[in-house]
Amino acid sequence: MSQNNAEKKRYYEPAPQDIDVENFKKVVTSRRSVRKFTDKAIPAEVLDECLDLALLAPNSSNLQPWTFYVVQSAAKKKQLVKACLNQLAAKTASELIVCVARTDRLDEMAKMNITEFPFPEAPATVQKYYRFIPYNYKTGYFNALGNFKKVAFKVARQFDKQLPVTAFNPADAKLWASKTTALACENLVLALCAYGFDSCMMEGFDEPLVCKILNLNNQQYPVMVIAAGERAEDGVFFPQYRFDRNLFIQKV
């Protein structure tokens, strides 16, 4: 068989071995929302490692629609504490990280998936996919593209077509980016916990003020502010509890 006709070898990645399940459980079960931190700083190399682990979170089409703002300016940090309603977690944290979902870099991220593909050249199917996929989340000026997609999808479903989730309006695009960013946030707080530091994922903040502090545009959405640091002795206010699992897990 000639080389041209030879079947191309597929990429295979073996499943990881010897993962320590008990240590993983320990990280998950010991993560708490800490409301008060000590004065101990998180070493820069530890924070960088945790942020790198956050960026490995699963995300739709590898478009990575997020930015993590590590607020280190004393002036901005003071403003951010105020924007976080002066919560104790924000006031005592060693680090404040604003986790922002973005829908303004779809074309850029799609192109990078082609130019930075881990093989010498992205396959034709991959290139075709990334030329198309940004339109799945774009809505266009005055929502023109979103309205067109809404009508097209409605017609297609009349013919029993199975169609993917798409954005029909800016709120849909924001939701898509926010869901993906939240996955990275979870990676971040678990990584901090594994390194012996704690966190508080705060949704209680003045969103317009946060956007002003960071000079965000109207396609950049603060999902949460993560306060991080070493847990104070009295940093956890209540024991952890959850409701009956049968309320949340359904087998169908």
GROMACS .gro file of C-alpha atoms in nm:
model
  252
    1MET     CA    1   0.000   0.000   0.000
    2SER     CA    2   0.139   0.339  -0.097
    3GLN     CA    3   0.204   0.604   0.161
    4ASN     CA    4  -0.072   0.822   0.012
    5ASN     CA    5  -0.325   0.545   0.057
    6ALA     CA    6  -0.204   0.442   0.398
    7GLU     CA    7  -0.454   0.499   0.673
    8LYS     CA    8  -0.360   0.796   0.887
    9LYS     CA    9  -0.278   0.706   1.243
   10ARG     CA   10  -0.519   0.840   1.500
   11TYR     CA   11  -0.405   1.006   1.820
   12TYR     CA   12  -0.446   0.795   2.132
   13GLU     CA   13  -0.394   0.899   2.492
   14PRO     CA   14  -0.386   0.629   2.760
   15ALA     CA   15  -0.607   0.663   3.065
   16PRO     CA   16  -0.418   0.790   3.372
   17GLN     CA   17  -0.312   0.531   3.625
   18ASP     CA   18  -0.278   0.531   4.005
   19ILE     CA   19  -0.478   0.847   4.073
   20ASP     CA   20  -0.515   0.890   4.447
   21VAL     CA   21  -0.892   0.889   4.493
   22GLU     CA   22  -0.878   0.938   4.869
   23ASN     CA   23  -0.669   1.254   4.837
   24PHE     CA   24  -0.908   1.383   4.573
   25LYS     CA   25  -1.200   1.318   4.806
   26LYS     CA   26  -1.014   1.500   5.081
   27VAL     CA   27  -0.971   1.808   4.864
   28VAL     CA   28  -1.338   1.811   4.759
   29THR     CA   29  -1.479   1.749   5.106
   30SER     CA   30  -1.246   1.991   5.284
   31ARG     CA   31  -1.313   2.283   5.050
   32ARG     CA   32  -1.524   2.536   5.239
   33SER     CA   33  -1.643   2.889   5.182
   34VAL     CA   34  -1.407   3.068   5.417
   35ARG     CA   35  -1.524   3.407   5.541
   36LYS     CA   36  -1.210   3.516   5.724
   37PHE     CA   37  -0.843   3.477   5.635
   38THR     CA   38  -0.510   3.525   5.812
   39ASP     CA   39  -0.246   3.775   5.701
   40LYS     CA   40  -0.038   3.500   5.535
   41ALA     CA   41   0.023   3.565   5.166
   42ILE     CA   42  -0.019   3.300   4.899
   43PRO     CA   43   0.325   3.247   4.738
   44ALA     CA   44   0.329   3.380   4.382
   45GLU     CA   45   0.438   3.045   4.239
   46VAL     CA   46   0.152   2.866   4.416
   47LEU     CA   47  -0.106   3.113   4.287
   48ASP     CA   48   0.033   3.085   3.934
   49GLU     CA   49   0.014   2.705   3.950
   50CYS     CA   50  -0.347   2.721   4.071
   51LEU     CA   51  -0.440   2.960   3.791
   52ASP     CA   52  -0.274   2.730   3.537
   53LEU     CA   53  -0.481   2.441   3.671
   54ALA     CA   54  -0.793   2.654   3.642
   55LEU     CA   55  -0.720   2.705   3.273
   56LEU     CA   56  -0.727   2.327   3.219
   57ALA     CA   57  -1.100   2.318   3.293
   58PRO     CA   58  -1.324   2.164   3.027
   59ASN     CA   59  -1.471   2.427   2.798
   60SER     CA   60  -1.691   2.437   2.493
   61SER     CA   61  -1.498   2.385   2.167
   62ASN     CA   62  -1.177   2.490   2.347
   63LEU     CA   63  -1.278   2.855   2.297
   64GLN     CA   64  -1.169   2.935   2.654
   65PRO     CA   65  -1.405   3.234   2.699
   66TRP     CA   66  -1.259   3.363   3.024
   67THR     CA   67  -1.011   3.601   3.184
   68PHE     CA   68  -0.897   3.591   3.547
   69TYR     CA   69  -0.807   3.932   3.687
   70VAL     CA   70  -0.572   3.899   3.985
   71VAL     CA   71  -0.624   4.235   4.152
   72GLN     CA   72  -0.294   4.340   4.311
   73SER     CA   73  -0.309   4.719   4.288
   74ALA     CA   74  -0.380   4.848   4.639
   75ALA     CA   75  -0.613   5.117   4.503
   76LYS     CA   76  -0.811   4.875   4.287
   77LYS     CA   77  -0.823   4.620   4.567
   78LYS     CA   78  -0.976   4.880   4.798
   79GLN     CA   79  -1.236   4.962   4.534
   80LEU     CA   80  -1.306   4.593   4.476
   81VAL     CA   81  -1.363   4.527   4.846
   82LYS     CA   82  -1.623   4.803   4.837
   83ALA     CA   83  -1.778   4.650   4.523
   84CYS     CA   84  -1.797   4.319   4.711
   85LEU     CA   85  -2.018   4.493   4.969
   86ASN     CA   86  -1.733   4.505   5.222
   87GLN     CA   87  -1.771   4.135   5.295
   88LEU     CA   88  -1.526   4.007   5.555
   89ALA     CA   89  -1.393   3.749   5.308
   90ALA     CA   90  -1.304   4.027   5.064
   91LYS     CA   91  -1.153   4.253   5.331
   92THR     CA   92  -0.925   3.985   5.478
   93ALA     CA   93  -0.827   3.791   5.163
   94SER     CA   94  -0.467   3.765   5.053
   95GLU     CA   95  -0.585   3.764   4.692
   96LEU     CA   96  -0.897   3.881   4.510
   97ILE     CA   97  -0.952   3.726   4.169
   98VAL     CA   98  -1.230   3.847   3.941
   99CYS     CA   99  -1.343   3.568   3.708
  100VAL     CA  100  -1.477   3.716   3.386
  101ALA     CA  101  -1.668   3.540   3.108
  102ARG     CA  102  -1.611   3.679   2.759
  103THR     CA  103  -1.794   3.666   2.428
  104ASP     CA  104  -1.576   3.929   2.260
  105ARG     CA  105  -1.290   3.700   2.152
  106LEU     CA  106  -1.474   3.423   1.967
  107ASP     CA  107  -1.303   3.484   1.632
  108GLU     CA  108  -0.961   3.525   1.794
  109MET     CA  109  -0.991   3.203   1.995
  110ALA     CA  110  -1.124   3.010   1.696
  111LYS     CA  111  -0.826   3.119   1.483
  112MET     CA  112  -0.583   3.026   1.761
  113ASN     CA  113  -0.731   2.676   1.770
  114ILE     CA  114  -0.617   2.641   1.409
  115THR     CA  115  -0.277   2.810   1.435
  116GLU     CA  116  -0.186   2.646   1.766
  117PHE     CA  117  -0.326   2.301   1.692
  118PRO     CA  118  -0.092   2.043   1.850
  119PHE     CA  119  -0.009   1.876   1.517
  120PRO     CA  120   0.203   2.037   1.243
  121GLU     CA  121  -0.117   2.131   1.060
  122ALA     CA  122  -0.478   2.135   1.174
  123PRO     CA  123  -0.684   1.879   0.976
  124ALA     CA  124  -0.924   2.021   0.720
  125THR     CA  125  -1.224   1.917   0.931
  126VAL     CA  126  -1.083   2.107   1.230
  127GLN     CA  127  -1.021   2.419   1.021
  128LYS     CA  128  -1.374   2.403   0.881
  129TYR     CA  129  -1.520   2.358   1.230
  130TYR     CA  130  -1.339   2.660   1.374
  131ARG     CA  131  -1.437   2.879   1.081
  132PHE     CA  132  -1.801   2.799   1.162
  133ILE     CA  133  -1.822   2.767   1.541
  134PRO     CA  134  -1.800   3.139   1.635
  135TYR     CA  135  -2.133   3.195   1.460
  136ASN     CA  136  -2.292   2.950   1.701
  137TYR     CA  137  -2.247   3.207   1.978
  138LYS     CA  138  -2.261   3.534   1.785
  139THR     CA  139  -2.588   3.726   1.767
  140GLY     CA  140  -2.492   4.015   1.538
  141TYR     CA  141  -2.581   4.382   1.535
  142PHE     CA  142  -2.931   4.448   1.669
  143ASN     CA  143  -2.950   4.070   1.723
  144ALA     CA  144  -2.997   4.014   1.348
  145LEU     CA  145  -2.801   3.687   1.340
  146GLY     CA  146  -2.968   3.565   1.657
  147ASN     CA  147  -3.316   3.624   1.514
  148PHE     CA  148  -3.220   3.451   1.188
  149LYS     CA  149  -3.093   3.146   1.379
  150LYS     CA  150  -3.410   3.134   1.587
  151VAL     CA  151  -3.628   3.113   1.276
  152ALA     CA  152  -3.394   2.868   1.101
  153PHE     CA  153  -3.381   2.636   1.403
  154LYS     CA  154  -3.759   2.644   1.440
  155VAL     CA  155  -3.802   2.541   1.077
  156ALA     CA  156  -3.534   2.270   1.098
  157ARG     CA  157  -3.695   2.113   1.404
  158GLN     CA  158  -4.016   2.066   1.206
  159PHE     CA  159  -3.816   1.807   1.011
  160ASP     CA  160  -3.696   1.629   1.326
  161LYS     CA  161  -3.346   1.773   1.302
  162GLN     CA  162  -3.126   1.745   1.611
  163LEU     CA  163  -2.958   2.078   1.666
  164PRO     CA  164  -2.692   2.196   1.913
  165VAL     CA  165  -2.731   2.464   2.176
  166THR     CA  166  -2.681   2.804   2.018
  167ALA     CA  167  -2.711   3.170   2.116
  168PHE     CA  168  -3.028   3.340   1.996
  169ASN     CA  169  -2.957   3.661   2.188
  170PRO     CA  170  -2.676   3.818   2.395
  171ALA     CA  171  -2.819   3.667   2.715
  172ASP     CA  172  -2.775   3.317   2.567
  173ALA     CA  173  -2.414   3.395   2.475
  174LYS     CA  174  -2.350   3.533   2.824
  175LEU     CA  175  -2.497   3.219   2.981
  176TRP     CA  176  -2.280   2.993   2.764
  177ALA     CA  177  -1.960   3.179   2.854
  178SER     CA  178  -2.055   3.200   3.222
  179LYS     CA  179  -2.118   2.825   3.251
  180THR     CA  180  -1.778   2.749   3.104
  181THR     CA  181  -1.603   3.007   3.322
  182ALA     CA  182  -1.766   2.862   3.634
  183LEU     CA  183  -1.602   2.527   3.558
  184ALA     CA  184  -1.261   2.695   3.562
  185CYS     CA  185  -1.351   2.868   3.889
  186GLU     CA  186  -1.414   2.530   4.049
  187ASN     CA  187  -1.075   2.408   3.929
  188LEU     CA  188  -0.917   2.715   4.084
  189VAL     CA  189  -1.066   2.677   4.432
  190LEU     CA  190  -0.992   2.303   4.442
  191ALA     CA  191  -0.632   2.371   4.339
  192LEU     CA  192  -0.599   2.630   4.615
  193CYS     CA  193  -0.736   2.378   4.863
  194ALA     CA  194  -0.486   2.115   4.749
  195TYR     CA  195  -0.206   2.365   4.819
  196GLY     CA  196  -0.336   2.433   5.168
  197PHE     CA  197  -0.517   2.759   5.098
  198ASP     CA  198  -0.885   2.840   5.108
  199SER     CA  199  -1.132   3.053   4.919
  200CYS     CA  200  -1.472   3.212   4.909
  201MET     CA  201  -1.658   3.225   4.578
  202MET     CA  202  -1.855   3.550   4.598
  203GLU     CA  203  -2.151   3.634   4.376
  204GLY     CA  204  -2.255   3.915   4.609
  205PHE     CA  205  -2.099   4.215   4.436
  206ASP     CA  206  -2.196   4.532   4.254
  207GLU     CA  207  -2.152   4.418   3.893
  208PRO     CA  208  -2.151   4.763   3.725
  209LEU     CA  209  -1.891   4.883   3.975
  210VAL     CA  210  -1.670   4.578   3.915
  211CYS     CA  211  -1.695   4.638   3.540
  212LYS     CA  212  -1.593   5.001   3.594
  213ILE     CA  213  -1.296   4.908   3.816
  214LEU     CA  214  -1.162   4.665   3.555
  215ASN     CA  215  -1.272   4.871   3.253
  216LEU     CA  216  -1.468   4.580   3.108
  217ASN     CA  217  -1.663   4.611   2.785
  218ASN     CA  218  -2.025   4.504   2.735
  219GLN     CA  219  -1.921   4.155   2.625
  220GLN     CA  220  -1.719   4.084   2.939
  221TYR     CA  221  -1.919   3.958   3.236
  222PRO     CA  222  -1.796   3.915   3.596
  223VAL     CA  223  -1.913   3.568   3.699
  224MET     CA  224  -1.775   3.574   4.052
  225VAL     CA  225  -1.503   3.721   4.268
  226ILE     CA  226  -1.286   3.463   4.444
  227ALA     CA  227  -1.131   3.565   4.775
  228ALA     CA  228  -0.832   3.345   4.859
  229GLY     CA  229  -0.586   3.303   5.142
  230GLU     CA  230  -0.504   3.101   5.451
  231ARG     CA  231  -0.807   3.010   5.659
  232ALA     CA  232  -0.833   3.190   5.993
  233GLU     CA  233  -0.911   2.975   6.295
  234ASP     CA  234  -1.262   3.120   6.303
  235GLY     CA  235  -1.289   3.150   5.924
  236VAL     CA  236  -1.568   2.896   5.877
  237PHE     CA  237  -1.893   3.009   6.035
  238PHE     CA  238  -2.109   2.694   6.015
  239PRO     CA  239  -2.066   2.318   5.961
  240GLN     CA  240  -2.116   2.198   5.606
  241TYR     CA  241  -2.445   2.025   5.529
  242ARG     CA  242  -2.635   1.915   5.222
  243PHE     CA  243  -2.994   1.803   5.164
  244ASP     CA  244  -3.101   1.446   5.086
  245ARG     CA  245  -2.930   1.331   4.765
  246ASN     CA  246  -3.260   1.195   4.633
  247LEU     CA  247  -3.373   1.553   4.583
  248PHE     CA  248  -3.100   1.607   4.326
  249ILE     CA  249  -3.006   1.274   4.167
  250GLN     CA  250  -3.255   1.105   3.935
  251LYS     CA  251  -3.192   0.779   3.750
  252VAL     CA  252  -3.411   0.751   3.442
   0.00000   0.00000   0.00000
